[in-house]
PDB file of C-alpha atoms in Angstrom:
ATOM      1  CA  MET A   1      12.543  -7.308  24.206  1.00 72.00           C
ATOM      2  CA  GLU A   2       9.459  -5.633  22.448  1.00 91.00           C
ATOM      3  CA  THR A   3       9.701  -6.293  18.844  1.00 96.00           C
ATOM      4  CA  PHE A   4       9.007  -3.389  16.403  1.00 97.00           C
ATOM      5  CA  ALA A   5       6.858  -5.017  14.896  1.00 98.00           C
ATOM      6  CA  GLN A   6       4.806  -5.589  18.251  1.00 97.00           C
ATOM      7  CA  TYR A   7       4.861  -2.204  18.908  1.00 97.00           C
ATOM      8  CA  ILE A   8       3.477  -0.919  15.898  1.00 98.00           C
ATOM      9  CA  LEU A   9       1.148  -3.114  15.808  1.00 98.00           C
ATOM     10  CA  GLU A  10      -0.083  -3.437  18.825  1.00 97.00           C
ATOM     11  CA  GLU A  11      -0.310   0.206  19.249  1.00 97.00           C
ATOM     12  CA  PRO A  12      -4.685   0.979  18.464  1.00 94.00           C
ATOM     13  CA  ASP A  13      -4.243   4.692  16.896  1.00 95.00           C
ATOM     14  CA  TYR A  14      -3.744   5.101  13.183  1.00 94.00           C
ATOM     15  CA  ILE A  15      -1.889   8.640  13.049  1.00 95.00           C
ATOM     16  CA  LYS A  16       0.537   7.388  16.234  1.00 97.00           C
ATOM     17  CA  LYS A  17       0.960   4.763  13.777  1.00 97.00           C
ATOM     18  CA  MET A  18       2.840   7.226  10.625  1.00 97.00           C
ATOM     19  CA  GLU A  19       4.596   8.952  13.970  1.00 98.00           C
ATOM     20  CA  ILE A  20       5.810   5.611  14.323  1.00 98.00           C
ATOM     21  CA  VAL A  21       6.733   4.971  11.125  1.00 98.00           C
ATOM     22  CA  TYR A  22       7.786   8.985  10.953  1.00 97.00           C
ATOM     23  CA  TYR A  23      10.609   8.861  13.410  1.00 97.00           C
ATOM     24  CA  LEU A  24      11.800   5.772  11.284  1.00 96.00           C
ATOM     25  CA  LYS A  25      11.851   6.741   8.244  1.00 96.00           C
ATOM     26  CA  LYS A  26      14.307   9.785  10.435  1.00 96.00           C
ATOM     27  CA  LYS A  27      16.579   6.792  12.053  1.00 96.00           C
ATOM     28  CA  THR A  28      16.678   4.579   9.004  1.00 96.00           C
ATOM     29  CA  ASN A  29      16.322   6.065   6.087  1.00 93.00           C
ATOM     30  CA  ILE A  30      13.018   3.850   4.717  1.00 96.00           C
ATOM     31  CA  PHE A  31      10.854   4.976   1.586  1.00 95.00           C
ATOM     32  CA  TYR A  32       8.312   6.883   3.874  1.00 96.00           C
ATOM     33  CA  ASP A  33       6.654  10.922   1.917  1.00 95.00           C
ATOM     34  CA  LYS A  34       3.004  11.353   0.760  1.00 95.00           C
ATOM     35  CA  SER A  35       2.553   8.429  -1.406  1.00 95.00           C
ATOM     36  CA  VAL A  36       2.299   6.631   1.431  1.00 97.00           C
ATOM     37  CA  LEU A  37      -0.238   8.543   3.092  1.00 97.00           C
ATOM     38  CA  LEU A  38      -2.565   8.419   0.500  1.00 97.00           C
ATOM     39  CA  LYS A  39      -2.178   4.809  -0.113  1.00 97.00           C
ATOM     40  CA  THR A  40      -2.896   3.976   3.222  1.00 98.00           C
ATOM     41  CA  GLU A  41      -5.689   7.086   3.715  1.00 97.00           C
ATOM     42  CA  LEU A  42      -7.292   4.756   1.185  1.00 98.00           C
ATOM     43  CA  ALA A  43      -7.053   1.180   2.177  1.00 98.00           C
ATOM     44  CA  LYS A  44      -8.733   2.457   5.025  1.00 98.00           C
ATOM     45  CA  LEU A  45     -12.028   4.375   3.206  1.00 97.00           C
ATOM     46  CA  PHE A  46     -11.819   1.286   1.439  1.00 98.00           C
ATOM     47  CA  ILE A  47     -12.169  -1.437   4.232  1.00 98.00           C
ATOM     48  CA  ASP A  48     -14.469   1.116   6.430  1.00 98.00           C
ATOM     49  CA  THR A  49     -15.861   2.452   3.351  1.00 97.00           C
ATOM     50  CA  MET A  50     -17.150  -1.154   1.860  1.00 98.00           C
ATOM     51  CA  LYS A  51     -16.510  -2.831   5.102  1.00 98.00           C
ATOM     52  CA  ILE A  52     -13.929  -5.367   3.375  1.00 98.00           C
ATOM     53  CA  ASP A  53     -13.000  -8.542   6.275  1.00 97.00           C
ATOM     54  CA  VAL A  54      -9.796  -7.929   6.989  1.00 98.00           C
ATOM     55  CA  ASP A  55      -7.606  -7.052  10.036  1.00 97.00           C
ATOM     56  CA  LYS A  56      -7.708  -3.398   9.005  1.00 97.00           C
ATOM     57  CA  ASN A  57      -4.894  -3.090  11.325  1.00 97.00           C
ATOM     58  CA  GLU A  58      -3.031  -5.524  10.114  1.00 98.00           C
ATOM     59  CA  VAL A  59      -3.558  -3.988   5.883  1.00 98.00           C
ATOM     60  CA  LEU A  60      -2.670   0.062   7.256  1.00 98.00           C
ATOM     61  CA  THR A  61       0.429  -0.604   9.658  1.00 98.00           C
ATOM     62  CA  ALA A  62       1.129  -3.032   5.629  1.00 98.00           C
ATOM     63  CA  CYS A  63       0.177  -0.136   3.322  1.00 98.00           C
ATOM     64  CA  LEU A  64       2.376   2.525   6.093  1.00 98.00           C
ATOM     65  CA  LEU A  65       5.796  -0.005   5.348  1.00 98.00           C
ATOM     66  CA  CYS A  66       5.136  -2.395   2.055  1.00 96.00           C
ATOM     67  CA  ALA A  67       7.421   0.006   0.564  1.00 95.00           C
ATOM     68  CA  CYS A  68       9.781   0.765   2.856  1.00 96.00           C
ATOM     69  CA  GLN A  69      12.720  -0.075   1.257  1.00 94.00           C
ATOM     70  CA  LYS A  70      12.419   1.955  -2.451  1.00 92.00           C
ATOM     71  CA  LYS A  71      14.008   4.085  -4.007  1.00 86.00           C
ATOM     72  CA  ASP A  72      12.841   7.648  -3.643  1.00 79.00           C
ATOM     73  CA  ASN A  73      14.040   7.397  -7.803  1.00 74.00           C
ATOM     74  CA  PRO A  74      14.675   4.477  -8.905  1.00 68.00           C
ATOM     75  CA  GLN A  75      17.151   3.971 -11.950  1.00 70.00           C
ATOM     76  CA  THR A  76      16.525   0.979 -13.666  1.00 78.00           C
ATOM     77  CA  LYS A  77      13.805  -1.874 -14.004  1.00 77.00           C
ATOM     78  CA  GLU A  78      14.960  -3.887 -11.227  1.00 82.00           C
ATOM     79  CA  GLU A  79      14.530  -1.394  -8.570  1.00 80.00           C
ATOM     80  CA  ILE A  80      11.000  -1.599  -8.858  1.00 79.00           C
ATOM     81  CA  GLU A  81      10.862  -5.047  -9.466  1.00 80.00           C
ATOM     82  CA  LEU A  82      12.946  -6.222  -6.284  1.00 88.00           C
ATOM     83  CA  TYR A  83      11.645  -2.550  -3.466  1.00 90.00           C
ATOM     84  CA  ALA A  84       9.157  -5.292  -2.944  1.00 91.00           C
ATOM     85  CA  LYS A  85      11.096  -8.526  -1.341  1.00 93.00           C
ATOM     86  CA  ASP A  86      13.906  -5.801  -0.323  1.00 94.00           C
ATOM     87  CA  SER A  87      11.432  -4.450   2.625  1.00 95.00           C
ATOM     88  CA  SER A  88      10.378  -7.613   3.540  1.00 96.00           C
ATOM     89  CA  GLU A  89      13.474  -9.263   4.112  1.00 96.00           C
ATOM     90  CA  TYR A  90      13.905  -5.390   6.298  1.00 97.00           C
ATOM     91  CA  LEU A  91      10.846  -6.571   7.615  1.00 98.00           C
ATOM     92  CA  LYS A  92      11.278 -10.099   8.990  1.00 97.00           C
ATOM     93  CA  LYS A  93      14.531  -8.275  10.898  1.00 97.00           C
ATOM     94  CA  LEU A  94      12.636  -5.898  12.367  1.00 97.00           C
ATOM     95  CA  GLY A  95      10.220  -8.979  13.509  1.00 97.00           C
ATOM     96  CA  PHE A  96       7.826  -9.072  11.932  1.00 98.00           C
ATOM     97  CA  SER A  97       5.743 -11.814  10.482  1.00 98.00           C
ATOM     98  CA  ASP A  98       6.650 -14.559   8.003  1.00 97.00           C
ATOM     99  CA  ARG A  99       3.107 -13.747   6.171  1.00 97.00           C
ATOM    100  CA  PHE A 100       2.926 -10.570   6.747  1.00 98.00           C
ATOM    101  CA  CYS A 101       5.849  -9.779   5.068  1.00 97.00           C
ATOM    102  CA  LYS A 102       3.906 -12.136   2.624  1.00 97.00           C
ATOM    103  CA  ILE A 103       1.311  -9.721   2.323  1.00 97.00           C
ATOM    104  CA  CYS A 104       4.004  -6.368   2.726  1.00 96.00           C
ATOM    105  CA  GLU A 105       6.035  -8.679  -0.467  1.00 95.00           C
ATOM    106  CA  GLU A 106       2.045  -9.278  -2.329  1.00 95.00           C
ATOM    107  CA  GLN A 107       2.321  -5.727  -3.144  1.00 93.00           C
ATOM    108  CA  ASN A 108       3.017  -6.014  -6.246  1.00 90.00           C
ATOM    109  CA  ARG A 109       3.416  -8.939  -8.647  1.00 89.00           C
ATOM    110  CA  TYR A 110       6.865  -9.379  -9.017  1.00 88.00           C
ATOM    111  CA  SER A 111       8.259 -12.160  -6.350  1.00 85.00           C
ATOM    112  CA  GLY A 112       5.085 -15.016  -8.521  1.00 87.00           C
ATOM    113  CA  SER A 113       4.408 -15.634  -4.766  1.00 87.00           C
ATOM    114  CA  LYS A 114       1.069 -18.047  -4.569  1.00 89.00           C
ATOM    115  CA  PRO A 115      -1.165 -18.512  -2.784  1.00 93.00           C
ATOM    116  CA  ARG A 116      -1.526 -13.968  -2.957  1.00 95.00           C
ATOM    117  CA  GLU A 117      -2.929 -13.389  -0.062  1.00 97.00           C
ATOM    118  CA  LYS A 118      -6.258 -11.565   0.565  1.00 97.00           C
ATOM    119  CA  GLU A 119      -4.492  -8.659   2.071  1.00 98.00           C
ATOM    120  CA  SER A 120      -2.446  -8.235  -0.228  1.00 97.00           C
ATOM    121  CA  ASP A 121      -5.232  -6.728  -2.708  1.00 98.00           C
ATOM    122  CA  ILE A 122      -6.309  -4.524  -0.753  1.00 98.00           C
ATOM    123  CA  LEU A 123      -2.178  -3.205  -1.257  1.00 98.00           C
ATOM    124  CA  GLU A 124      -1.969  -4.119  -4.870  1.00 97.00           C
ATOM    125  CA  LEU A 125      -5.372  -1.239  -5.636  1.00 98.00           C
ATOM    126  CA  VAL A 126      -4.166   1.531  -3.366  1.00 98.00           C
ATOM    127  CA  ASP A 127      -0.924   1.411  -4.861  1.00 96.00           C
ATOM    128  CA  ASN A 128      -2.224   0.925  -8.716  1.00 96.00           C
ATOM    129  CA  PHE A 129      -4.310   3.820  -8.218  1.00 98.00           C
ATOM    130  CA  GLY A 130      -3.217   6.036  -5.132  1.00 97.00           C
ATOM    131  CA  GLY A 131       0.274   5.808  -7.709  1.00 94.00           C
ATOM    132  CA  MET A 132      -1.814   6.843 -10.654  1.00 96.00           C
ATOM    133  CA  LEU A 133      -3.464  10.018  -8.507  1.00 96.00           C
ATOM    134  CA  MET A 134      -0.109  11.344  -8.207  1.00 95.00           C
ATOM    135  CA  HIS A 135       2.058  13.616 -10.270  1.00 92.00           C
ATOM    136  CA  ARG A 136       5.216  12.000 -10.742  1.00 87.00           C
ATOM    137  CA  PRO A 137       8.647  14.190 -12.528  1.00 83.00           C
ATOM    138  CA  GLU A 138       7.828  12.763 -15.927  1.00 85.00           C
ATOM    139  CA  ARG A 139       3.890  13.147 -15.570  1.00 89.00           C
ATOM    140  CA  ARG A 140       1.106  14.816 -14.259  1.00 95.00           C
ATOM    141  CA  GLY A 141      -1.261  12.582 -11.816  1.00 95.00           C
ATOM    142  CA  PHE A 142      -4.064  11.047 -13.752  1.00 97.00           C
ATOM    143  CA  PRO A 143      -8.163  12.459 -13.160  1.00 96.00           C
ATOM    144  CA  VAL A 144     -10.220   9.777 -10.326  1.00 96.00           C
ATOM    145  CA  ASP A 145     -12.202   8.346 -13.318  1.00 96.00           C
ATOM    146  CA  GLU A 146      -9.075   8.395 -16.190  1.00 97.00           C
ATOM    147  CA  ALA A 147      -7.045   6.233 -13.183  1.00 97.00           C
ATOM    148  CA  ILE A 148      -9.866   3.880 -12.570  1.00 97.00           C
ATOM    149  CA  ILE A 149     -10.088   2.341 -16.111  1.00 97.00           C
ATOM    150  CA  LEU A 150      -7.007   1.933 -16.490  1.00 97.00           C
ATOM    151  CA  LEU A 151      -6.548   0.063 -13.528  1.00 97.00           C
ATOM    152  CA  GLN A 152      -8.981  -1.881 -14.733  1.00 97.00           C
ATOM    153  CA  GLN A 153      -7.748  -2.198 -18.281  1.00 97.00           C
ATOM    154  CA  ARG A 154      -4.190  -1.754 -18.007  1.00 96.00           C
ATOM    155  CA  ASN A 155      -2.987  -2.541 -14.681  1.00 96.00           C
ATOM    156  CA  LEU A 156      -4.945  -4.969 -14.196  1.00 96.00           C
ATOM    157  CA  LYS A 157      -6.194  -6.827 -17.189  1.00 96.00           C
ATOM    158  CA  ASP A 158      -6.592 -10.930 -17.026  1.00 94.00           C
ATOM    159  CA  LYS A 159      -5.155  -9.982 -12.785  1.00 95.00           C
ATOM    160  CA  ASN A 160      -7.084 -11.200  -9.776  1.00 95.00           C
ATOM    161  CA  ASN A 161      -7.578  -9.477  -8.134  1.00 97.00           C
ATOM    162  CA  ARG A 162     -10.565 -10.461  -5.585  1.00 97.00           C
ATOM    163  CA  TYR A 163     -11.306  -6.678  -4.458  1.00 98.00           C
ATOM    164  CA  LEU A 164     -10.988  -5.209  -7.834  1.00 98.00           C
ATOM    165  CA  ASP A 165     -15.030  -4.122  -8.602  1.00 98.00           C
ATOM    166  CA  LYS A 166     -15.123  -3.569  -5.058  1.00 98.00           C
ATOM    167  CA  PHE A 167     -12.820  -0.724  -5.387  1.00 98.00           C
ATOM    168  CA  VAL A 168     -14.650   0.533  -8.745  1.00 98.00           C
ATOM    169  CA  GLU A 169     -17.685   0.387  -6.328  1.00 97.00           C
ATOM    170  CA  PHE A 170     -15.817   2.498  -3.840  1.00 98.00           C
ATOM    171  CA  VAL A 171     -14.024   4.327  -5.589  1.00 97.00           C
ATOM    172  CA  GLU A 172     -17.835   5.517  -7.182  1.00 95.00           C
ATOM    173  CA  ILE A 173     -19.436   6.298  -3.648  1.00 95.00           C
ATOM    174  CA  MET A 174     -16.156   8.030  -3.715  1.00 94.00           C
ATOM    175  CA  LYS A 175     -16.516  10.726  -6.037  1.00 89.00           C
ATOM    176  CA  GLY A 176     -20.247  11.570  -4.979  1.00 83.00           C
ATOM    177  CA  VAL A 177     -19.288  12.343  -1.050  1.00 80.00           C
ATOM    178  CA  LYS A 178     -18.622  15.466  -0.922  1.00 75.00           C
ATOM    179  CA  VAL A 179     -16.080  17.406   2.030  1.00 69.00           C
ATOM    180  CA  SER A 180     -16.670  20.144   3.348  1.00 67.00           C
ATOM    181  CA  GLY A 181     -13.297  22.970   4.245  1.00 62.00           C
TER     182      GLY A 181
END
């Protein structure tokens, strides 16, 4: 019998993957909101634009699911620190590999897992940057230029993220892209 992990990882269509996670949310009440979609799209654009050598399917699936046990409005620092580990354990039950679960758990650095997977560095970048762009109840979203400075000088200062410089370059490229409507 096919596991959920096999089912979603074998789905080649990006939009259908999002639909699968949407229905999983309806059935199990996992965390899945517009922030997940924004961060996944950022990862997709980053990988495609900068030609990052990773399994894009795996990264996008991880982006869609890595925060699945996050609370809508976490109340304590412990809840914030534990959701990636809790999500990883949940995904293991759905049939995902140890490596995939490790990638998801390393989205933030609270687990202290080392060595970090290269895919985790992408999740970390899009999670931090995308999170700063979005409005929250306690603050408005940051402008792109301010968010990239905060990413470099606060959030990932003294952290070894192998793609940080490429991500900064990617943001500069994307600022010059005109979107037709």
